[in-house]
Short mmCIF file of C-alpha atoms (C1' of nucleotides) in Angstrom, two decimals:
data_model
loop_
_atom_site.label_atom_id
_atom_site.label_comp_id
_atom_site.label_asym_id
_atom_site.label_seq_id
_atom_site.Cartn_x
_atom_site.Cartn_y
_atom_site.Cartn_z
CA MET A 1 56.41 5.32 18.73
CA ASN A 2 58.29 8.34 19.70
CA SER A 3 61.44 9.30 18.28
CA GLY A 4 63.97 9.54 21.10
CA ALA A 5 62.16 11.51 23.97
CA SER A 6 58.79 12.00 25.23
CA ILE A 7 58.34 15.71 24.12
CA PRO A 8 55.15 15.83 21.95
CA GLN A 9 55.50 16.21 18.20
CA HIS A 10 53.51 19.42 18.11
CA ARG A 11 55.85 20.84 20.91
CA LYS A 12 58.87 19.93 18.82
CA LEU A 13 57.55 21.69 15.64
CA TYR A 14 56.41 24.53 17.80
CA GLU A 15 60.05 24.95 19.05
CA ILE A 16 61.48 24.42 15.46
CA LEU A 17 59.43 27.14 13.94
CA ARG A 18 59.67 29.51 16.84
CA ARG A 19 63.42 29.20 16.49
CA HIS A 20 63.46 29.88 12.92
CA ILE A 21 61.38 33.23 13.42
CA THR A 22 63.43 34.36 16.19
CA GLU A 23 66.68 33.37 14.34
CA GLY A 24 65.41 35.36 11.14
CA ILE A 25 65.20 32.50 8.88
CA TYR A 26 61.51 33.70 8.39
CA ALA A 27 61.46 37.57 8.33
CA GLU A 28 58.46 39.50 9.36
CA GLY A 29 55.53 39.35 7.03
CA ASP A 30 56.91 36.27 5.41
CA LEU A 31 54.47 33.35 4.75
CA LEU A 32 55.17 30.37 6.57
CA PRO A 33 54.79 26.86 4.60
CA SER A 34 51.28 25.80 4.29
CA GLU A 35 49.80 23.42 6.86
CA ASN A 36 50.04 20.67 4.25
CA GLU A 37 53.70 21.26 3.37
CA LEU A 38 54.67 21.18 7.12
CA CYS A 39 52.89 17.74 7.34
CA ARG A 40 55.15 16.54 4.39
CA LEU A 41 57.94 18.44 5.85
CA TYR A 42 57.93 16.76 9.35
CA GLY A 43 55.62 13.70 8.98
CA MET A 44 52.96 14.78 10.93
CA THR A 45 49.23 15.07 10.25
CA ARG A 46 47.57 18.33 9.94
CA PRO A 47 45.77 18.27 13.34
CA THR A 48 49.05 18.22 15.14
CA VAL A 49 50.85 20.77 12.56
CA ARG A 50 47.77 22.74 13.61
CA GLN A 51 48.30 22.44 17.33
CA SER A 52 51.83 23.76 16.81
CA LEU A 53 50.58 26.70 14.64
CA ALA A 54 47.99 27.49 17.13
CA GLY A 55 50.41 27.73 19.96
CA LEU A 56 52.72 29.90 17.69
CA ALA A 57 49.44 32.34 16.99
CA ASN A 58 48.60 32.28 20.62
CA ASP A 59 51.83 33.45 21.68
CA GLY A 60 52.15 35.96 18.91
CA TYR A 61 54.61 34.73 16.68
CA ILE A 62 52.45 34.35 13.85
CA ARG A 63 49.04 35.64 12.55
CA LYS A 64 46.64 33.09 10.72
CA HIS A 65 44.45 34.23 7.80
CA GLN A 66 41.93 31.74 6.29
CA GLY A 67 42.64 31.10 2.77
CA LYS A 68 46.36 32.89 3.08
CA GLY A 69 48.45 31.37 5.12
CA SER A 70 50.32 31.89 8.43
CA ILE A 71 52.13 35.26 8.50
CA VAL A 72 55.27 35.73 10.60
CA GLN A 73 55.17 38.31 13.26
CA LEU A 74 57.85 39.27 15.55
CA PRO A 75 56.74 39.77 18.94
CA PRO A 76 57.96 42.89 20.64
CA ARG A 77 58.29 41.27 24.00
CA ASP A 78 62.02 40.06 23.23
CA ILE A 79 63.00 39.89 26.87
CA GLY A 80 59.82 38.37 27.98
CA ILE A 81 57.37 41.21 28.38
CA LEU A 82 60.05 43.65 29.10
CA SER A 83 61.65 44.90 25.85
CA VAL A 84 63.51 47.93 25.04
CA SER A 85 62.68 50.44 22.48
CA GLY A 86 65.41 52.92 21.48
CA THR A 87 64.68 56.64 20.67
CA THR A 88 65.23 55.82 16.94
CA SER A 89 65.25 52.09 16.04
CA ALA A 90 64.10 48.86 17.59
CA VAL A 91 67.02 46.88 19.37
CA GLY A 92 67.40 43.24 18.59
CA ASN A 93 68.63 40.67 20.87
CA ARG A 94 71.98 40.47 19.35
CA ASN A 95 73.77 43.47 21.43
CA LEU A 96 72.00 42.71 24.48
CA LYS A 97 74.56 41.06 27.11
CA THR A 98 73.99 39.83 30.60
CA ARG A 99 76.74 39.99 33.39
CA ILE A 100 75.96 38.01 36.66
CA ILE A 101 76.70 40.04 39.61
CA VAL A 102 75.28 37.58 42.09
CA LYS A 103 75.09 33.79 40.95
CA PRO A 104 72.04 31.96 41.74
CA VAL A 105 71.84 31.15 45.57
CA LEU A 106 69.46 29.32 47.76
CA ILE A 107 68.38 31.88 50.50
CA GLN A 108 65.72 32.71 52.76
CA TRP A 109 63.14 34.98 51.62
CA PRO A 110 63.76 38.74 52.90
CA GLY A 111 61.41 40.00 55.49
CA GLU A 112 59.13 42.65 54.15
CA PHE A 113 59.07 41.42 50.52
CA MET A 114 57.72 43.35 47.85
CA PHE A 115 54.70 41.07 47.44
CA ALA A 116 52.64 38.79 49.57
CA LEU A 117 54.11 35.20 49.56
CA THR A 118 52.25 31.98 50.06
CA GLU A 119 52.85 29.25 52.69
CA LEU A 120 54.19 27.06 50.01
CA GLU A 121 56.78 29.70 48.82
CA LYS A 122 57.95 30.76 52.11
CA GLU A 123 58.66 26.95 53.17
CA SER A 124 60.48 26.08 49.85
CA GLY A 125 63.14 28.83 50.24
CA CYS A 126 64.19 31.54 47.65
CA ILE A 127 66.33 31.36 44.62
CA TYR A 128 68.20 34.79 44.41
CA MET A 129 70.22 36.40 41.67
CA GLU A 130 71.52 39.87 40.54
CA ARG A 131 72.18 40.54 36.89
CA LEU A 132 73.36 43.41 35.12
CA ARG A 133 72.17 43.86 31.50
CA LEU A 134 74.04 45.70 28.99
CA LEU A 135 72.53 47.17 25.39
CA ASP A 136 75.74 47.91 23.40
CA ALA A 137 78.13 47.64 26.40
CA ALA A 138 76.00 50.05 28.04
CA PRO A 139 74.27 49.12 31.40
CA ILE A 140 70.66 49.44 31.26
CA PHE A 141 68.95 47.03 33.67
CA TYR A 142 69.87 45.95 37.03
CA ASP A 143 67.82 43.14 37.61
CA ILE A 144 67.41 41.39 41.15
CA SER A 145 65.31 38.24 40.80
CA TYR A 146 63.45 36.01 43.23
CA LEU A 147 62.09 32.46 42.46
CA ALA A 148 60.49 30.22 44.92
CA ASN A 149 62.56 26.73 44.80
CA ILE A 150 59.48 24.48 43.62
CA GLY A 151 60.42 21.62 41.25
CA LEU A 152 63.67 23.33 39.83
CA PRO A 153 66.19 20.81 40.51
CA ARG A 154 69.92 22.13 40.14
CA ILE A 155 69.04 25.44 38.77
CA THR A 156 71.69 27.17 40.93
CA ALA A 157 74.34 25.11 39.04
CA ARG A 158 73.40 26.28 35.60
CA LYS A 159 75.19 28.80 33.41
CA PHE A 160 73.18 31.99 33.10
CA GLU A 161 75.68 34.13 30.95
CA ASN A 162 73.94 35.66 28.03
CA LYS A 163 70.94 33.38 28.61
CA SER A 164 67.67 34.88 29.87
CA LEU A 165 66.48 33.53 32.89
CA PHE A 166 63.30 33.03 30.99
CA GLU A 167 64.87 30.85 28.39
CA ILE A 168 66.49 28.69 31.03
CA LEU A 169 63.11 28.32 32.65
CA ARG A 170 61.38 27.51 29.43
CA GLU A 171 64.02 25.22 27.94
CA HIS A 172 65.04 23.19 31.07
CA TYR A 173 61.83 23.43 33.48
CA LYS A 174 59.17 23.91 30.66
CA VAL A 175 58.15 27.17 32.80
CA GLU A 176 56.21 29.79 30.83
CA ILE A 177 55.31 33.11 31.92
CA LYS A 178 51.65 33.54 31.60
CA GLY A 179 51.31 37.22 32.85
CA GLY A 180 51.76 39.05 35.95
CA GLU A 181 51.61 42.36 37.60
CA GLN A 182 53.70 45.44 38.25
CA ARG A 183 54.46 48.66 40.12
CA ILE A 184 56.25 51.40 38.41
CA ARG A 185 58.01 54.45 39.45
CA ALA A 186 60.54 56.95 39.05
CA ILE A 187 63.40 57.25 41.81
CA SER A 188 66.59 58.62 42.84
CA PRO A 189 69.06 55.74 42.23
CA SER A 190 71.06 54.55 45.51
CA PRO A 191 74.74 54.80 45.46
CA ARG A 192 75.11 51.05 44.51
CA ILE A 193 72.57 51.11 41.45
CA ARG A 194 74.00 54.38 40.53
CA LYS A 195 77.60 52.96 40.16
CA PHE A 196 76.25 49.74 38.20
CA LEU A 197 74.34 51.66 36.00
CA LYS A 198 77.22 54.44 35.45
CA LEU A 199 74.65 57.23 35.97
CA GLU A 200 75.51 61.02 36.59
CA SER A 201 74.15 62.42 39.65
CA GLY A 202 70.65 63.51 39.73
CA GLN A 203 69.89 61.23 36.83
CA PRO A 204 66.44 59.36 37.86
CA VAL A 205 65.85 55.77 37.55
CA LEU A 206 62.75 53.82 36.48
CA HIS A 207 62.04 51.18 39.10
CA LEU A 208 59.94 47.93 38.36
CA GLU A 209 58.70 45.57 40.88
CA ARG A 210 56.91 42.61 39.03
CA ARG A 211 55.52 39.37 39.92
CA MET A 212 55.09 36.95 37.16
CA VAL A 213 52.61 34.14 36.91
CA THR A 214 53.67 30.97 35.30
CA ASN A 215 52.08 27.79 33.82
CA ILE A 216 53.32 25.93 36.85
CA GLU A 217 50.91 25.95 39.84
CA GLY A 218 52.17 28.14 42.72
CA LEU A 219 55.22 28.96 40.92
CA PHE A 220 55.99 32.78 40.65
CA LEU A 221 58.84 34.83 39.44
CA TYR A 222 59.43 38.31 41.04
CA SER A 223 61.96 40.84 40.18
CA SER A 224 63.02 44.30 41.13
CA ILE A 225 64.39 46.07 37.99
CA PHE A 226 66.27 49.18 38.10
CA CYS A 227 66.45 50.83 34.32
CA ASN A 228 68.41 53.57 32.88
CA THR A 229 65.94 55.00 30.61
CA GLY A 230 68.25 57.99 29.71
CA LYS A 231 68.85 56.60 25.93
CA TYR A 232 66.12 53.83 25.96
CA SER A 233 62.78 53.68 27.14
CA VAL A 234 60.91 50.61 28.39
CA PHE A 235 58.06 49.38 26.15
CA GLY A 236 55.18 47.51 27.00
CA ARG A 237 51.51 46.28 25.47
CA PHE A 238 48.62 46.12 27.51
CA MET B 1 24.28 21.35 9.63
CA ASN B 2 24.45 24.30 11.71
CA SER B 3 21.49 25.04 14.08
CA GLY B 4 20.54 28.76 13.14
CA ALA B 5 23.79 30.70 12.59
CA SER B 6 27.11 30.12 11.46
CA ILE B 7 28.86 30.47 14.60
CA PRO B 8 30.99 27.54 15.13
CA GLN B 9 30.05 25.00 17.74
CA HIS B 10 33.38 25.25 19.63
CA ARG B 11 32.80 29.20 19.88
CA LYS B 12 29.30 28.27 21.05
CA LEU B 13 30.26 26.06 23.94
CA TYR B 14 33.01 28.50 24.80
CA GLU B 15 30.64 31.30 25.28
CA ILE B 16 28.14 29.08 27.27
CA LEU B 17 31.06 28.08 29.81
CA ARG B 18 32.40 31.46 29.88
CA ARG B 19 29.39 33.07 30.61
CA HIS B 20 28.43 30.19 33.42
CA ILE B 21 31.82 31.22 35.12
CA THR B 22 31.45 35.01 34.86
CA GLU B 23 27.83 34.62 36.08
CA GLY B 24 29.06 32.38 39.23
CA ILE B 25 27.18 29.08 38.15
CA TYR B 26 30.51 27.63 38.55
CA ALA B 27 32.61 29.09 41.41
CA GLU B 28 36.46 29.47 41.59
CA GLY B 29 37.97 26.19 42.25
CA ASP B 30 35.02 24.03 40.99
CA LEU B 31 35.80 21.29 38.40
CA LEU B 32 34.10 21.94 35.03
CA PRO B 33 32.16 18.84 33.74
CA SER B 34 34.67 16.17 32.01
CA GLU B 35 35.25 16.41 28.33
CA ASN B 36 33.31 13.35 27.60
CA GLU B 37 30.38 14.84 29.94
CA LEU B 38 30.45 17.95 27.89
CA CYS B 39 30.28 15.84 24.67
CA ARG B 40 27.20 14.32 25.79
CA LEU B 41 25.57 17.27 27.10
CA TYR B 42 26.27 19.58 24.27
CA GLY B 43 26.20 16.70 21.50
CA MET B 44 29.78 17.45 20.29
CA THR B 45 32.88 15.35 19.91
CA ARG B 46 35.92 15.62 22.01
CA PRO B 47 38.16 17.60 19.88
CA THR B 48 35.43 20.29 19.36
CA VAL B 49 34.87 20.27 23.05
CA ARG B 50 38.66 20.49 23.68
CA GLN B 51 38.97 23.28 21.34
CA SER B 52 36.50 25.23 23.32
CA LEU B 53 38.21 24.41 26.48
CA ALA B 54 41.69 25.30 25.13
CA GLY B 55 40.20 28.73 24.49
CA LEU B 56 39.05 29.22 27.93
CA ALA B 57 42.29 27.97 29.36
CA ASN B 58 43.96 30.53 27.02
CA ASP B 59 42.00 33.27 28.39
CA GLY B 60 42.44 32.45 32.03
CA TYR B 61 38.97 31.06 32.88
CA ILE B 62 40.17 27.51 33.65
CA ARG B 63 43.22 25.68 34.34
CA LYS B 64 43.55 22.03 32.94
CA HIS B 65 45.00 19.17 34.79
CA GLN B 66 45.90 15.74 33.19
CA GLY B 67 44.08 13.14 35.09
CA LYS B 68 42.26 15.64 37.19
CA GLY B 69 40.02 18.06 34.89
CA SER B 70 39.20 21.48 34.20
CA ILE B 71 39.31 23.87 37.32
CA VAL B 72 37.49 27.25 37.30
CA GLN B 73 39.43 30.25 37.55
CA LEU B 74 38.31 33.82 37.94
CA PRO B 75 40.72 35.89 35.77
CA PRO B 76 41.84 39.52 37.48
CA ARG B 77 41.20 41.05 34.20
CA ASP B 78 41.48 44.61 35.36
CA ILE B 79 41.24 46.71 32.29
CA GLY B 80 41.91 49.91 34.39
CA ILE B 81 44.90 50.13 32.23
CA LEU B 82 46.28 52.95 34.40
CA SER B 83 45.56 52.21 38.15
CA VAL B 84 47.24 53.58 40.97
CA SER B 85 48.46 51.66 44.07
CA GLY B 86 49.36 53.36 47.41
CA THR B 87 52.40 51.96 49.49
CA THR B 88 49.96 50.86 51.86
CA SER B 89 46.42 50.37 50.53
CA ALA B 90 44.65 50.37 47.08
CA VAL B 91 42.67 53.46 46.19
CA GLY B 92 39.13 53.78 44.86
CA ASN B 93 37.93 56.09 42.57
CA ARG B 94 36.31 58.17 45.00
CA ASN B 95 39.20 60.47 46.12
CA LEU B 96 40.30 60.91 42.31
CA LYS B 97 39.45 64.37 40.97
CA THR B 98 40.31 65.96 37.59
CA ARG B 99 40.92 69.35 36.80
CA ILE B 100 40.89 70.71 33.13
CA ILE B 101 44.16 72.81 32.37
CA VAL B 102 43.59 73.07 28.61
CA LYS B 103 39.98 72.31 27.55
CA PRO B 104 39.47 70.29 24.38
CA VAL B 105 40.60 72.19 21.21
CA LEU B 106 40.91 71.15 17.84
CA ILE B 107 44.28 71.86 16.49
CA GLN B 108 47.02 70.70 13.97
CA TRP B 109 48.82 67.70 14.90
CA PRO B 110 52.41 68.60 16.41
CA GLY B 111 55.15 68.12 14.28
CA GLU B 112 57.48 65.18 15.67
CA PHE B 113 54.67 63.42 17.23
CA MET B 114 55.68 60.67 19.67
CA PHE B 115 54.03 58.00 17.72
CA ALA B 116 53.66 57.51 13.81
CA LEU B 117 50.48 58.81 12.37
CA THR B 118 48.29 57.52 9.48
CA GLU B 119 47.35 59.77 6.66
CA LEU B 120 43.74 59.82 7.83
CA GLU B 121 44.75 60.76 11.46
CA LYS B 122 46.81 63.77 10.08
CA GLU B 123 44.04 64.89 7.58
CA SER B 124 41.49 64.91 10.39
CA GLY B 125 43.08 67.18 12.71
CA CYS B 126 43.77 66.86 16.28
CA ILE B 127 41.68 67.12 19.50
CA TYR B 128 43.73 68.41 22.20
CA MET B 129 43.42 68.71 26.15
CA GLU B 130 45.44 68.87 29.25
CA ARG B 131 44.34 67.53 32.66
CA LEU B 132 45.70 67.60 35.98
CA ARG B 133 44.43 64.47 38.15
CA LEU B 134 44.47 64.84 42.07
CA LEU B 135 44.38 62.05 44.44
CA ASP B 136 43.32 63.27 47.85
CA ALA B 137 43.96 66.81 46.71
CA ALA B 138 47.56 65.89 45.98
CA PRO B 139 48.34 66.13 42.22
CA ILE B 140 49.23 62.90 40.70
CA PHE B 141 49.09 62.90 37.05
CA TYR B 142 49.51 65.54 34.38
CA ASP B 143 47.85 63.93 31.35
CA ILE B 144 48.18 65.51 27.77
CA SER B 145 45.71 63.66 25.42
CA TYR B 146 45.66 63.71 21.71
CA LEU B 147 42.86 62.34 19.63
CA ALA B 148 42.25 62.05 15.97
CA ASN B 149 38.86 63.87 15.04
CA ILE B 150 37.19 60.78 13.48
CA GLY B 151 33.61 60.43 14.08
CA LEU B 152 33.54 62.60 17.17
CA PRO B 153 31.03 65.50 16.68
CA ARG B 154 30.77 68.30 19.14
CA ILE B 155 33.45 66.53 21.64
CA THR B 156 34.98 69.84 22.40
CA ALA B 157 31.82 71.12 23.38
CA ARG B 158 31.30 68.57 26.38
CA LYS B 159 32.17 68.95 29.96
CA PHE B 160 35.01 66.83 31.09
CA GLU B 161 35.13 67.62 34.70
CA ASN B 162 35.40 64.83 37.01
CA LYS B 163 34.76 62.62 34.05
CA SER B 164 37.36 60.35 32.53
CA LEU B 165 37.85 60.76 28.96
CA PHE B 166 37.18 57.03 28.81
CA GLU B 167 33.97 57.35 30.16
CA ILE B 168 32.86 60.41 27.71
CA LEU B 169 34.18 58.20 24.62
CA ARG B 170 32.28 55.12 25.93
CA GLU B 171 29.14 56.79 26.85
CA HIS B 172 28.46 59.32 23.83
CA TYR B 173 30.41 57.78 20.85
CA LYS B 174 30.45 53.90 21.72
CA VAL B 175 34.32 54.09 21.69
CA GLU B 176 35.82 51.29 23.71
CA ILE B 177 39.71 51.09 24.42
CA LYS B 178 40.79 47.56 23.21
CA GLY B 179 44.54 47.48 24.13
CA GLY B 180 47.67 49.45 23.25
CA GLU B 181 51.19 50.14 23.69
CA GLN B 182 53.46 52.48 25.92
CA ARG B 183 56.87 53.78 26.34
CA ILE B 184 57.91 54.45 30.05
CA ARG B 185 60.85 56.68 31.19
CA ALA B 186 62.09 58.09 34.38
CA ILE B 187 62.84 61.81 33.70
CA SER B 188 63.52 65.21 35.56
CA PRO B 189 60.45 67.18 35.15
CA SER B 190 60.28 70.72 33.23
CA PRO B 191 59.78 73.53 35.52
CA ARG B 192 56.17 73.69 34.29
CA ILE B 193 55.19 69.86 34.95
CA ARG B 194 57.09 70.64 38.52
CA LYS B 195 54.77 73.30 39.49
CA PHE B 196 51.66 71.29 38.47
CA LEU B 197 52.85 68.52 40.61
CA LYS B 198 53.93 70.49 43.57
CA LEU B 199 57.44 68.71 43.16
CA GLU B 200 60.44 69.46 45.03
CA SER B 201 63.51 70.05 43.22
CA GLY B 202 65.59 67.02 42.13
CA GLN B 203 62.37 64.67 42.57
CA PRO B 204 62.01 62.51 39.56
CA VAL B 205 59.03 61.90 37.38
CA LEU B 206 57.54 58.91 35.49
CA HIS B 207 56.67 59.65 32.05
CA LEU B 208 54.28 57.38 29.98
CA GLU B 209 53.50 57.67 26.24
CA ARG B 210 50.94 55.30 25.30
CA ARG B 211 49.00 54.72 22.23
CA MET B 212 45.54 53.19 22.81
CA VAL B 213 43.57 51.09 20.01
CA THR B 214 39.93 51.37 19.99
CA ASN B 215 37.19 49.32 18.41
CA ILE B 216 36.55 52.21 16.02
CA GLU B 217 38.74 51.21 12.97
CA GLY B 218 41.30 54.13 12.71
CA LEU B 219 40.75 55.94 15.72
CA PHE B 220 43.40 55.88 18.21
CA LEU B 221 43.90 57.71 21.42
CA TYR B 222 47.29 59.04 22.58
CA SER B 223 48.45 60.50 25.91
CA SER B 224 51.76 61.82 27.35
CA ILE B 225 51.41 61.46 30.99
CA PHE B 226 53.72 62.65 33.76
CA CYS B 227 53.36 61.08 37.16
CA ASN B 228 54.61 61.76 40.52
CA THR B 229 55.24 58.32 42.03
CA GLY B 230 56.72 59.69 45.30
CA LYS B 231 53.61 58.17 47.48
CA TYR B 232 52.01 56.19 45.00
CA SER B 233 53.26 53.71 42.16
CA VAL B 234 51.54 52.89 38.98
CA PHE B 235 50.06 49.34 38.98
CA GLY B 236 49.44 47.28 36.02
CA ARG B 237 48.91 43.81 34.73
CA PHE B 238 50.39 42.16 31.78
"C1'" DA C 1 43.24 -1.17 59.91
"C1'" DA C 2 47.08 0.39 56.94
"C1'" DT C 3 49.39 -0.60 52.79
"C1'" DA C 4 49.57 -2.22 47.98
"C1'" DA C 5 47.67 -3.31 43.87
"C1'" DT C 6 44.04 -2.83 40.45
"C1'" DT C 7 40.18 -0.53 38.54
"C1'" DA C 8 38.14 3.73 36.44
"C1'" DC C 9 38.24 8.01 34.89
"C1'" DT C 10 40.56 12.14 33.59
"C1'" DT C 11 43.09 14.83 29.98
"C1'" DG C 12 47.14 14.55 26.42
"C1'" DT C 13 48.51 12.95 22.20
"C1'" DC C 14 48.03 11.60 17.21
"C1'" DA C 15 46.13 9.52 13.03
"C1'" DA C 16 43.04 9.48 8.64
"C1'" DT C 17 39.36 11.74 6.54
"C1'" DA C 18 35.85 14.81 5.02
"C1'" DC C 19 33.88 19.18 3.79
"C1'" DA C 20 33.31 24.33 4.45
"C1'" DA C 21 35.20 28.93 3.47
"C1'" DG C 22 38.26 32.03 2.32
"C1'" DT C 23 42.00 33.76 -1.01
"C1'" DT C 24 44.96 33.48 -5.18
"C1'" DT C 25 45.96 31.86 -9.66
"C1'" DT C 26 44.52 30.09 -13.92
"C1'" DT C 27 41.51 29.88 -17.32
"C1'" DT C 28 37.59 30.60 -20.20
"C1'" DT C 29 34.45 33.72 -22.02
"C1'" DG C 30 32.81 37.91 -24.02
"C1'" DC D 1 42.41 42.80 -24.12
"C1'" DA D 2 39.45 42.90 -20.02
"C1'" DA D 3 36.21 40.88 -17.22
"C1'" DA D 4 34.11 36.79 -15.50
"C1'" DA D 5 34.12 31.96 -14.12
"C1'" DA D 6 36.72 28.26 -12.83
"C1'" DA D 7 40.29 25.88 -10.53
"C1'" DA D 8 43.68 25.33 -7.14
"C1'" DC D 9 45.18 26.70 -3.61
"C1'" DT D 10 45.02 27.91 1.69
"C1'" DT D 11 42.95 27.74 6.70
"C1'" DG D 12 38.50 26.50 9.33
"C1'" DT D 13 35.64 23.22 11.28
"C1'" DA D 14 34.25 18.62 12.74
"C1'" DT D 15 33.97 13.27 13.11
"C1'" DT D 16 35.92 8.83 14.48
"C1'" DG D 17 38.98 6.08 16.55
"C1'" DA D 18 42.89 4.52 19.32
"C1'" DC D 19 46.51 4.65 22.75
"C1'" DA D 20 49.37 7.15 26.48
"C1'" DA D 21 49.65 9.36 30.82
"C1'" DG D 22 48.32 11.40 35.02
"C1'" DT D 23 44.66 11.27 39.03
"C1'" DA D 24 41.45 9.05 42.36
"C1'" DA D 25 38.71 5.94 44.09
"C1'" DT D 26 38.12 0.92 44.72
"C1'" DT D 27 39.63 -3.44 45.98
"C1'" DA D 28 42.60 -6.93 47.34
"C1'" DT D 29 46.33 -8.06 50.29
"C1'" DT D 30 49.03 -8.11 54.50
#
DNA sequence: AATAATTACTTGTCAATACAAGTTTTTTTG
DNA sequence: CAAAAAAACTTGTATTGACAAGTAATTATT
């Protein structure tokens, strides 16, 4: 007796609460409604509600305390794993804008790719895109993404403006980033990158090459990111 | 009716299976016994068994496939935190040497410290040291470490040559690094750093400011690391 | 013999219930 | 009034039962 679609109830509640947290309806430190209250509110039983909350806790959106409740926690990894921290204050998602430089296109994988590829990936072809990400109208990231064309129908037709690639993948294809690896170095930017990031000559750039593992077997997400760390620094946990 | 201790059953099964995986009783790619078999084997009901498996899946020890089973996966779990990867091949610990520039001394915490300090830390004073780390005789890292003087007797008298600070803390004080956070940026090095890292003029440097959490309540480890990423890049997992 | 349909087995979802174990609030007691 | 005890919350653990959905092996069919 599913109401509408075949999305599990615990998943629906997870999405609802997650949205409420990220949109600020619950502030950091707030107590979520108790499990029994959520049962009444959304017409589920406690195991189902608990499954939703377990997911939220696992993804760092809440902390559970026995006898007390579920405390809201704002995960710092805003832009999936790669978040920015200003020198003075943290930056919300509001001021972050994305400009597409190269729309998603299906190409052949480049020779000499930065990571080793599986046969399946090579055969499937590569979804390629370039994006410039601005914080308060100042360009911060230049992001080149590579993605194997595995189980992602019509992705090149979607609108990416002001939506993170992660969000698109999560909402429409149920792809979750589980982890990954990265190489980091400080470089002198190429003229092209310097132009996009509006850098003065001699200003160094942070370069990240990352490979992200997803919940989908065989699907990885690669990006080469150039980052102006003049005003902001890249923040990460480990 | 707990048999012995107050450790939950699902936790016990988690530990058992986790040990079996890490000890190689199950190899990578193997199928774990089915949930119903585990129920019979360990005298639990399916929700309990599923809770154990959910934990293992969450921690990357297995992958679950509906209709198929739980497939064993060996997590990469590299706690190296800061490892170096050359452009061609990975580098072992053998060629890594450490030179002490400033021996461990007890000082006052600097004003305007890179991270917020607790009152306990401020009161306890700061153990300070500077080290240069060389890979194949080429200087790669310049590491400035800060450490609150909490439960670390006689640490300033110890020999640090060719031993990582982590090793000293682990062996003599049972301090384990549990995780942490870091800020990363690309900078133009100061003359002092440039001299130590033997950099050519104009060559950028990777700067990491990190705060590490330990198993000791209230004890954190801070470092400011300058890194020559000309030949090697910094490698990390997330 | 190759293909299609069936069956058996797997994990996924969900309900209803019970009690244990922490935390907070209220009430009782001195 | 203050402290202790009780009650009323909270989340944690565990059982039992049922059906859905995906996968693999078996059987029947052509």
